[in-house]
Coordinates of N, CA, C and O in Angstrom, one line a residue:
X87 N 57.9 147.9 78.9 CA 56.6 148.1 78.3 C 55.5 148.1 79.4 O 55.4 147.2 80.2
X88 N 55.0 149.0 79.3 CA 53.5 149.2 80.6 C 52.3 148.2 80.5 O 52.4 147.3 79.7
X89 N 51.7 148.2 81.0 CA 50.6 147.6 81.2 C 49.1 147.5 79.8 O 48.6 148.6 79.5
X90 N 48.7 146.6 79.3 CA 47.7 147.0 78.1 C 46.5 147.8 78.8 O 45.8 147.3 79.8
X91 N 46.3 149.1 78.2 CA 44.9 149.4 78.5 C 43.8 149.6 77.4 O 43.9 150.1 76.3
X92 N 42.8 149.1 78.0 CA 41.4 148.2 77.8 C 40.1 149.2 77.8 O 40.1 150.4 78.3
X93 N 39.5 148.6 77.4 CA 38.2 149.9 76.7 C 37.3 149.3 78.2 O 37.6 148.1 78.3
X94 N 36.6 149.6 79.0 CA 35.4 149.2 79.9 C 35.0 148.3 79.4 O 35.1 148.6 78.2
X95 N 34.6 147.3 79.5 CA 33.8 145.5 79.7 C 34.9 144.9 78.2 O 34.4 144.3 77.2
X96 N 36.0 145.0 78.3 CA 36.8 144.7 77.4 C 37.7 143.2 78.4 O 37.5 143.0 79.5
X97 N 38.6 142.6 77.6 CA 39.9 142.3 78.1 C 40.6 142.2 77.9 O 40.8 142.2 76.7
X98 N 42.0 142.0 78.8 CA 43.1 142.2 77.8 C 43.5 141.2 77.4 O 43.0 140.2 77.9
X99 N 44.5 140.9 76.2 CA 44.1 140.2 75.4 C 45.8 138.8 76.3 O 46.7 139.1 77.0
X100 N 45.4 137.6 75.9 CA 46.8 136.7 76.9 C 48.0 136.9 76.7 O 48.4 137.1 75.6
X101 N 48.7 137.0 77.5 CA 50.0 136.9 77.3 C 50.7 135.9 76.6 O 50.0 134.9 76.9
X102 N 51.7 135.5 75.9 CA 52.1 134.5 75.2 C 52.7 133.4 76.1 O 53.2 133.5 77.2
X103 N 52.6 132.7 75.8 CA 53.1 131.1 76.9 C 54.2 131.1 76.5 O 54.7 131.2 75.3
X104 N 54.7 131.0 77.6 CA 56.5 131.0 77.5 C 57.2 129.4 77.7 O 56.5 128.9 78.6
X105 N 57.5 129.1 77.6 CA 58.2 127.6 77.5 C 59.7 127.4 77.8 O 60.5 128.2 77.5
X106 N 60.0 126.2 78.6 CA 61.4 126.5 79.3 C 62.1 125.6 78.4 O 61.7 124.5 78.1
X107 N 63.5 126.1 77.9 CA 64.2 125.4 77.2 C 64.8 124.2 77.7 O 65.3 124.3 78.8
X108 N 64.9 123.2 77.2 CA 64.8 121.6 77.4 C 65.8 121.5 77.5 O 66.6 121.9 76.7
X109 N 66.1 120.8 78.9 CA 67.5 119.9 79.4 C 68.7 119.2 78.4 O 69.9 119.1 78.3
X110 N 67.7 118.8 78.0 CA 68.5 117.8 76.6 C 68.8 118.9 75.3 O 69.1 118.4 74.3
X111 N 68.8 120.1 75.4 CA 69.0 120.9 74.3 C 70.3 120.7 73.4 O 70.4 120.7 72.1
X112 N 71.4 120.4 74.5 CA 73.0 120.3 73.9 C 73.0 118.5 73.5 O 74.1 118.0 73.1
X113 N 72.1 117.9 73.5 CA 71.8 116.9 72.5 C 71.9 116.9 71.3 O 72.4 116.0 70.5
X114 N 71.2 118.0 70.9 CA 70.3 118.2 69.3 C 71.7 119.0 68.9 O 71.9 118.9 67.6
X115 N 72.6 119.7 69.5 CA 73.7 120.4 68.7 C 74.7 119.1 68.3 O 75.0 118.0 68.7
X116 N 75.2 120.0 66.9 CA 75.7 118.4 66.1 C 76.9 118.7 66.7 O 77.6 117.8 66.2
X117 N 77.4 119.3 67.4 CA 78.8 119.5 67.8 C 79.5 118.3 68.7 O 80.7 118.1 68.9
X118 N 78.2 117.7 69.3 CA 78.1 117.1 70.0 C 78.7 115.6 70.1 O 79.3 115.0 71.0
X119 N 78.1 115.2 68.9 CA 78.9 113.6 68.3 C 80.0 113.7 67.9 O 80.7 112.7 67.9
X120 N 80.6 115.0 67.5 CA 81.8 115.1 66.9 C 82.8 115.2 68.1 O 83.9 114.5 68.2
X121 N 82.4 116.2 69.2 CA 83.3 116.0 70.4 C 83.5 114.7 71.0 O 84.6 114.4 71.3
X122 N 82.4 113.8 71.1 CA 82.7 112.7 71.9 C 83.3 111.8 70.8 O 84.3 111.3 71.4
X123 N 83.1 111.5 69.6 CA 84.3 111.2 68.4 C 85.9 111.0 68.9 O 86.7 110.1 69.1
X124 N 85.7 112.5 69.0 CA 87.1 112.9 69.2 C 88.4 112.5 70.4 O 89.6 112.2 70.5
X125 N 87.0 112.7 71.3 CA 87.2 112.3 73.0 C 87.7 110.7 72.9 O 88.8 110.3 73.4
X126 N 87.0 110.1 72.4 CA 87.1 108.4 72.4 C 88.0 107.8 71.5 O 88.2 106.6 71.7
X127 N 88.8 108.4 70.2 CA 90.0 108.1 69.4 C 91.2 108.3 70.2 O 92.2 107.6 70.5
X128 N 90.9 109.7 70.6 CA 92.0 110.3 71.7 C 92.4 108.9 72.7 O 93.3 108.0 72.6
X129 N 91.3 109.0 73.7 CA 91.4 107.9 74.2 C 92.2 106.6 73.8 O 93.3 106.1 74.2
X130 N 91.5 106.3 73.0 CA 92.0 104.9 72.0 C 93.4 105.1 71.8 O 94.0 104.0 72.1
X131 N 94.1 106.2 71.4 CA 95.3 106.0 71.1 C 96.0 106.6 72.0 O 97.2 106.3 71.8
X132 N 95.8 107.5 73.2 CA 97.2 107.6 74.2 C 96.7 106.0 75.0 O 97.7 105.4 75.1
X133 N 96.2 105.6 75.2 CA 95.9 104.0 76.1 C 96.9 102.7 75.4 O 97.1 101.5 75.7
X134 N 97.4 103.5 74.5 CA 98.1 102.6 73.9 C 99.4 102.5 74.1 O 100.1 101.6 73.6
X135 N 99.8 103.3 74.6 CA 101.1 104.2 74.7 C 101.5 104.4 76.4 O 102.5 104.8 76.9
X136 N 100.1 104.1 77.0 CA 100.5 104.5 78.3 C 100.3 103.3 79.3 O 99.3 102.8 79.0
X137 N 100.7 102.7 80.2 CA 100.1 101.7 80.9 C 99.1 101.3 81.4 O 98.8 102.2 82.2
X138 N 98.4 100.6 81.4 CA 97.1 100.3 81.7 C 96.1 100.8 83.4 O 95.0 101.0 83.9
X139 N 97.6 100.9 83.7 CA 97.3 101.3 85.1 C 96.8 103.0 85.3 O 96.1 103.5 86.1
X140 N 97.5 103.4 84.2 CA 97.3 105.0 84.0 C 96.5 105.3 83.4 O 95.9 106.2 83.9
X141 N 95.9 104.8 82.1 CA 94.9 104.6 81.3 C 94.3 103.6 80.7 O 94.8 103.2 79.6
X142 N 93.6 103.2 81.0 CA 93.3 101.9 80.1 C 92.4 102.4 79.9 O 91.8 103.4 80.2
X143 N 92.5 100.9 78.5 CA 91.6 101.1 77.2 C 90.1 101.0 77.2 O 89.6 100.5 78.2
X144 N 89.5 101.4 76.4 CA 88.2 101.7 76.5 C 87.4 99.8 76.5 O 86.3 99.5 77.1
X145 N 88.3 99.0 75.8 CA 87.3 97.1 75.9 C 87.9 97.1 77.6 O 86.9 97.0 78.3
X146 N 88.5 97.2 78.0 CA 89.2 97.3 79.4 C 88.1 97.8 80.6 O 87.8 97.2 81.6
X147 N 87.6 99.2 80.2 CA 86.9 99.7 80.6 C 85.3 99.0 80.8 O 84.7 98.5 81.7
X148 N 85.1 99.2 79.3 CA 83.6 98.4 79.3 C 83.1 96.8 80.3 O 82.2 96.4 80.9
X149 N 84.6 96.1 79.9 CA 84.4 95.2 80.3 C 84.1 95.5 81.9 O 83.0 95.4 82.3
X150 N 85.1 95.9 82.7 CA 85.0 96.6 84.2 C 83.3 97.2 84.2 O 82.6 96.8 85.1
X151 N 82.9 97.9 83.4 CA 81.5 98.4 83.9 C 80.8 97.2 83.7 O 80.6 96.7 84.8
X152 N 80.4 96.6 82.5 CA 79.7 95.0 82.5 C 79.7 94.2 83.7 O 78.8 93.4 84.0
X153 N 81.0 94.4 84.7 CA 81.0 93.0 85.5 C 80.5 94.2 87.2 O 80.1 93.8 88.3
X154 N 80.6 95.1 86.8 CA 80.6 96.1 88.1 C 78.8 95.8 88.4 O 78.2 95.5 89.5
X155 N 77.9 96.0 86.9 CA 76.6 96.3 86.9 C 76.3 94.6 86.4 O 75.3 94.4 85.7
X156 N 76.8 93.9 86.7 CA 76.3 92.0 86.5 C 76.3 91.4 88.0 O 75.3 90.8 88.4
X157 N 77.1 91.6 88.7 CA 77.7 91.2 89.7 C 77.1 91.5 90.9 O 77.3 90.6 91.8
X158 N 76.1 92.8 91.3 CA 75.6 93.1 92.4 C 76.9 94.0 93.3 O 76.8 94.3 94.5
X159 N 77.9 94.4 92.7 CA 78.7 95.3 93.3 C 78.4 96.8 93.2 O 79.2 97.6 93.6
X160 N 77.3 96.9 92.7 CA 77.1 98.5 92.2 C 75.8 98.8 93.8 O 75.8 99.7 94.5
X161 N 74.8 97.6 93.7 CA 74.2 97.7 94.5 C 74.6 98.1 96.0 O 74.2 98.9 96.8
X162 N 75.4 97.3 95.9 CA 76.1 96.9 97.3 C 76.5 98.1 98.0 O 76.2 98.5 99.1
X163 N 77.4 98.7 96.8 CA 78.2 100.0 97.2 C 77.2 101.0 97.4 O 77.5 101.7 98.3
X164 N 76.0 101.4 96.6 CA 75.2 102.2 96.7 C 74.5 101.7 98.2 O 74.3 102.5 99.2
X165 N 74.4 100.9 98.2 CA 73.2 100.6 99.9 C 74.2 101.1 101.2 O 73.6 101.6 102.2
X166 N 75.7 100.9 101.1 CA 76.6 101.2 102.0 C 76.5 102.4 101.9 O 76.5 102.9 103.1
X167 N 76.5 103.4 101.0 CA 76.9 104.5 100.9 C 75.8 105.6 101.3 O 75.9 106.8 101.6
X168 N 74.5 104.7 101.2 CA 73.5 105.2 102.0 C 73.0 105.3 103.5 O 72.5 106.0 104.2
X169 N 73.6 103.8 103.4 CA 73.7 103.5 105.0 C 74.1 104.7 105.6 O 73.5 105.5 106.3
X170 N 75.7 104.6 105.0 CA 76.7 105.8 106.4 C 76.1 107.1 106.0 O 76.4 108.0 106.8
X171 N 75.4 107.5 104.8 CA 74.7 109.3 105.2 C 73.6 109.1 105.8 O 73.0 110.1 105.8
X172 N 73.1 108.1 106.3 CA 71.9 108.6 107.2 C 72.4 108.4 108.5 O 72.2 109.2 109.4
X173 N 73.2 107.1 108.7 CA 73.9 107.5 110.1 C 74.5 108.8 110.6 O 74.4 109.5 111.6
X174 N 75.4 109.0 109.0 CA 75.7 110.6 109.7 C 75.2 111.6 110.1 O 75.4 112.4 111.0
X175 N 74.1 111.5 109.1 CA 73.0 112.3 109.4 C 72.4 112.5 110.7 O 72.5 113.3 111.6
X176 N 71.5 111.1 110.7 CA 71.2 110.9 112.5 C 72.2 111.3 113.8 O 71.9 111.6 114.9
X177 N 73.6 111.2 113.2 CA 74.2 111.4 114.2 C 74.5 113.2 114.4 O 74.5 113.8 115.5
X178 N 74.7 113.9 113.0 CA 74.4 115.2 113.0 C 73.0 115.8 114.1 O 73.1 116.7 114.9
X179 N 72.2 115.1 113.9 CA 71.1 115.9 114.2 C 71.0 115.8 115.6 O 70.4 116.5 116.3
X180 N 71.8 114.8 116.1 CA 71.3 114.3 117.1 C 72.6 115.1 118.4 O 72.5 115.6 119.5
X181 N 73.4 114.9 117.6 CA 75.0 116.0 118.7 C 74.7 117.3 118.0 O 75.1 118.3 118.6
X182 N 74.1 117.6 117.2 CA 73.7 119.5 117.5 C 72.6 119.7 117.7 O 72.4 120.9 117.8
X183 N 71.5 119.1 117.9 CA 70.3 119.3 118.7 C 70.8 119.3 120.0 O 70.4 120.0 120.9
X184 N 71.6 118.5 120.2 CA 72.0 118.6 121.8 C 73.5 119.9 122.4 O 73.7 120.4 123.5
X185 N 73.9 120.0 121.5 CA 74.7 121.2 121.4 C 74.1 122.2 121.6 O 74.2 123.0 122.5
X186 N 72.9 122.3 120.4 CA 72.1 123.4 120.7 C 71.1 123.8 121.3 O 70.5 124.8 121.2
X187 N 70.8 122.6 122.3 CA 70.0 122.8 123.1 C 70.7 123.3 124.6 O 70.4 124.3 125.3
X188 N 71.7 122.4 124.8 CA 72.8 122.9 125.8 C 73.1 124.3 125.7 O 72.8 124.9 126.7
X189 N 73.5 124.9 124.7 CA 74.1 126.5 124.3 C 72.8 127.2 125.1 O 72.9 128.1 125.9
X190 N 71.6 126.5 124.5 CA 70.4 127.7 125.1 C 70.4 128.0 126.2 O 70.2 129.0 126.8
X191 N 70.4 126.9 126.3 CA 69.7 126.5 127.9 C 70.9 127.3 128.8 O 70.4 128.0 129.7
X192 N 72.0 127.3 128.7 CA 72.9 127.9 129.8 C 73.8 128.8 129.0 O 74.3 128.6 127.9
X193 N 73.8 129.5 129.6 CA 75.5 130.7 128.9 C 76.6 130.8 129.3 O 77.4 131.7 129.0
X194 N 76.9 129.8 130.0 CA 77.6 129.1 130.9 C 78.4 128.3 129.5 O 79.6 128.5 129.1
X195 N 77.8 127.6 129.3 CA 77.9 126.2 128.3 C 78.0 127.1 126.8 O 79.0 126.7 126.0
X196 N 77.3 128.0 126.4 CA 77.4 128.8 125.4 C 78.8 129.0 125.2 O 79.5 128.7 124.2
X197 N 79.1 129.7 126.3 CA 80.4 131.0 126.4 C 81.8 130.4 126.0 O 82.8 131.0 125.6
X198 N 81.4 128.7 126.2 CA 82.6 127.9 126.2 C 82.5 127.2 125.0 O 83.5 126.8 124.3
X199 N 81.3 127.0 124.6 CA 81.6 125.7 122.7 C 81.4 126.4 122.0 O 82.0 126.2 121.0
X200 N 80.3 127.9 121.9 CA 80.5 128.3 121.1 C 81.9 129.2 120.0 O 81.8 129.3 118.8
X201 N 82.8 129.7 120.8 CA 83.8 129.9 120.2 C 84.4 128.6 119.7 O 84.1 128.2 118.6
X202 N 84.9 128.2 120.1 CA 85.3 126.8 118.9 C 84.2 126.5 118.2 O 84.6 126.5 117.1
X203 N 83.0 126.1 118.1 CA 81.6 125.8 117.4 C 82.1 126.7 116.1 O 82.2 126.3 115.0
X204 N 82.5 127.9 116.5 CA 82.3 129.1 115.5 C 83.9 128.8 114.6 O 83.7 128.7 113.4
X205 N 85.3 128.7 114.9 CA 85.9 128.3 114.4 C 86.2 127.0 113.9 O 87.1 127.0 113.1
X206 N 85.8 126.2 114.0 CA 85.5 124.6 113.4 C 84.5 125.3 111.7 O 84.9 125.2 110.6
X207 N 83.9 125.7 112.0 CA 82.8 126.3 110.8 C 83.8 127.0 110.3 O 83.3 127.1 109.2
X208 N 84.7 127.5 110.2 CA 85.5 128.5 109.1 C 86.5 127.7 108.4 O 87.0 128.0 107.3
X209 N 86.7 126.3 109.5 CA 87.6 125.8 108.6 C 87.0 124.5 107.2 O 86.3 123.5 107.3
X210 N 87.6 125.2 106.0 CA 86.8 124.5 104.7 C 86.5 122.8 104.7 O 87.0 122.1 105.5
X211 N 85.9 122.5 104.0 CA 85.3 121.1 103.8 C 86.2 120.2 103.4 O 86.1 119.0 103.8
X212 N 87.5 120.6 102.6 CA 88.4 119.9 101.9 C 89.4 119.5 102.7 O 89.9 118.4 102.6
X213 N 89.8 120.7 103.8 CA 91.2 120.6 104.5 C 90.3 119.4 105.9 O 91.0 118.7 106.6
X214 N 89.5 119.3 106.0 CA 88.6 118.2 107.3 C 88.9 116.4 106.3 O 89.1 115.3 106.8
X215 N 88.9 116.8 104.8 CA 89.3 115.5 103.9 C 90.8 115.5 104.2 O 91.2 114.4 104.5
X216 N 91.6 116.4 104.2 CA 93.1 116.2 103.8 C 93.4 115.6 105.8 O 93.9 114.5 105.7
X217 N 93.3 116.0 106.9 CA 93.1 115.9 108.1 C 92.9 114.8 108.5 O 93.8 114.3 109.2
X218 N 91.8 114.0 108.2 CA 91.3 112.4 108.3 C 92.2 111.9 107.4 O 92.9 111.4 108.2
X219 N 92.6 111.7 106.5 CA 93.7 111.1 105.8 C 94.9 110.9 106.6 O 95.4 109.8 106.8
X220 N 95.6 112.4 107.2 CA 96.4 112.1 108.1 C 96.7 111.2 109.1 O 97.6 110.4 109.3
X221 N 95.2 111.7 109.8 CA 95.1 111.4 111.0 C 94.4 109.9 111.2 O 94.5 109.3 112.3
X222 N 93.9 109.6 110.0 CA 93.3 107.8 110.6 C 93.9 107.0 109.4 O 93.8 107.4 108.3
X223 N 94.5 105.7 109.9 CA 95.0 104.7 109.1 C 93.7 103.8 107.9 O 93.7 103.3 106.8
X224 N 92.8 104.1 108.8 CA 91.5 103.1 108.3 C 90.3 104.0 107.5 O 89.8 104.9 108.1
X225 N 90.0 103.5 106.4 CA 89.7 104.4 105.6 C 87.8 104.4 106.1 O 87.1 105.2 105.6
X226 N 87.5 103.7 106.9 CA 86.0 103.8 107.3 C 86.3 104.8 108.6 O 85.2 105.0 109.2
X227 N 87.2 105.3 109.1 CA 87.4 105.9 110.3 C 87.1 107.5 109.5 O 86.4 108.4 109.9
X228 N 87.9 107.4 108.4 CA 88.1 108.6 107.8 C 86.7 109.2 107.1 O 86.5 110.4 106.7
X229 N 85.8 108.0 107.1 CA 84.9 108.6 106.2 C 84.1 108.9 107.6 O 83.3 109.8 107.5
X230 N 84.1 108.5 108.5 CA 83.0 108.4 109.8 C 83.3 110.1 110.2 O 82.5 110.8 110.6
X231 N 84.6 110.3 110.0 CA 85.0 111.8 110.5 C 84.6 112.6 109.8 O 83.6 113.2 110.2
X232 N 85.1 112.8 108.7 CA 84.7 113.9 107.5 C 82.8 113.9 107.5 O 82.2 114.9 107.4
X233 N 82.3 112.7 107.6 CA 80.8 113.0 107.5 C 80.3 113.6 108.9 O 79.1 113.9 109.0

């Protein structure tokens, strides 16, 4: 549809306000209580059947979240887990600012990291997870690598 046109000292008239549909939309569908219904009997009854180690039960469960968010272990884990991405981070920024300042500065230095620089980057995110598993016994080594 083109543009409205307007008589001289006229205007055109507003456009309609458009409104963005709400996050919570798949809330308001009733489909919704009935899947999670379904989800949590399910539950309820293979946990019964299978070992606790493989599935446990939903009082099993709750109880574990109750003592995870009473206890100060939720805290904890989140403050560590922030700790080591900004270390990583700092330490990111700080060995490829210097990489990349090196590469500039000489072609010399270029000619030699950049080809591996360039193949390290091709290889995916997941197989650098499956690698450190291998390769370190200690599971903070593993995470220091992959980050």
């Amino acid at each position: 549809m083109g543009p409205t046109v307007t008589e001289p000292g006229t205007t055109a008239p507003a456009a309609p306000a458009t409104t963005r549909p709400s996050a919570w939309r798949w809330a308001r569908d009733p489909g919704v209580p009935v899947f999670v219904a379904v989800l949590l009997l399910s539950w309820a009854v293979v946990s019964r059947f299978t070992p606790s180690y493989i599935l446990p039960g939903i009082p099993a469960v709750a109880r574990e979240i109750g003592q995870i968010l009473t206890t100060g272990d939720l805290l904890r884990s989140l403050l560590t887990t922030l700790a080591r991405v900004a270390l990583g981070l700092v330490g990111a920024v700080l060995a490829g600012g210097a990489i990349g300042m090196l590469t500039g500065a000489n072609t010399m230095v270029a000619r030699y990291l950049l080809p591996p620089i360039r193949f390290i980057q091709g290889i995916p995110s997941l197989s650098w997870v499956i690698m450190a598993v291998i390769w370190f016994q200690v599971v903070e080594l593993r995470v220091w690598f992959v980050m």
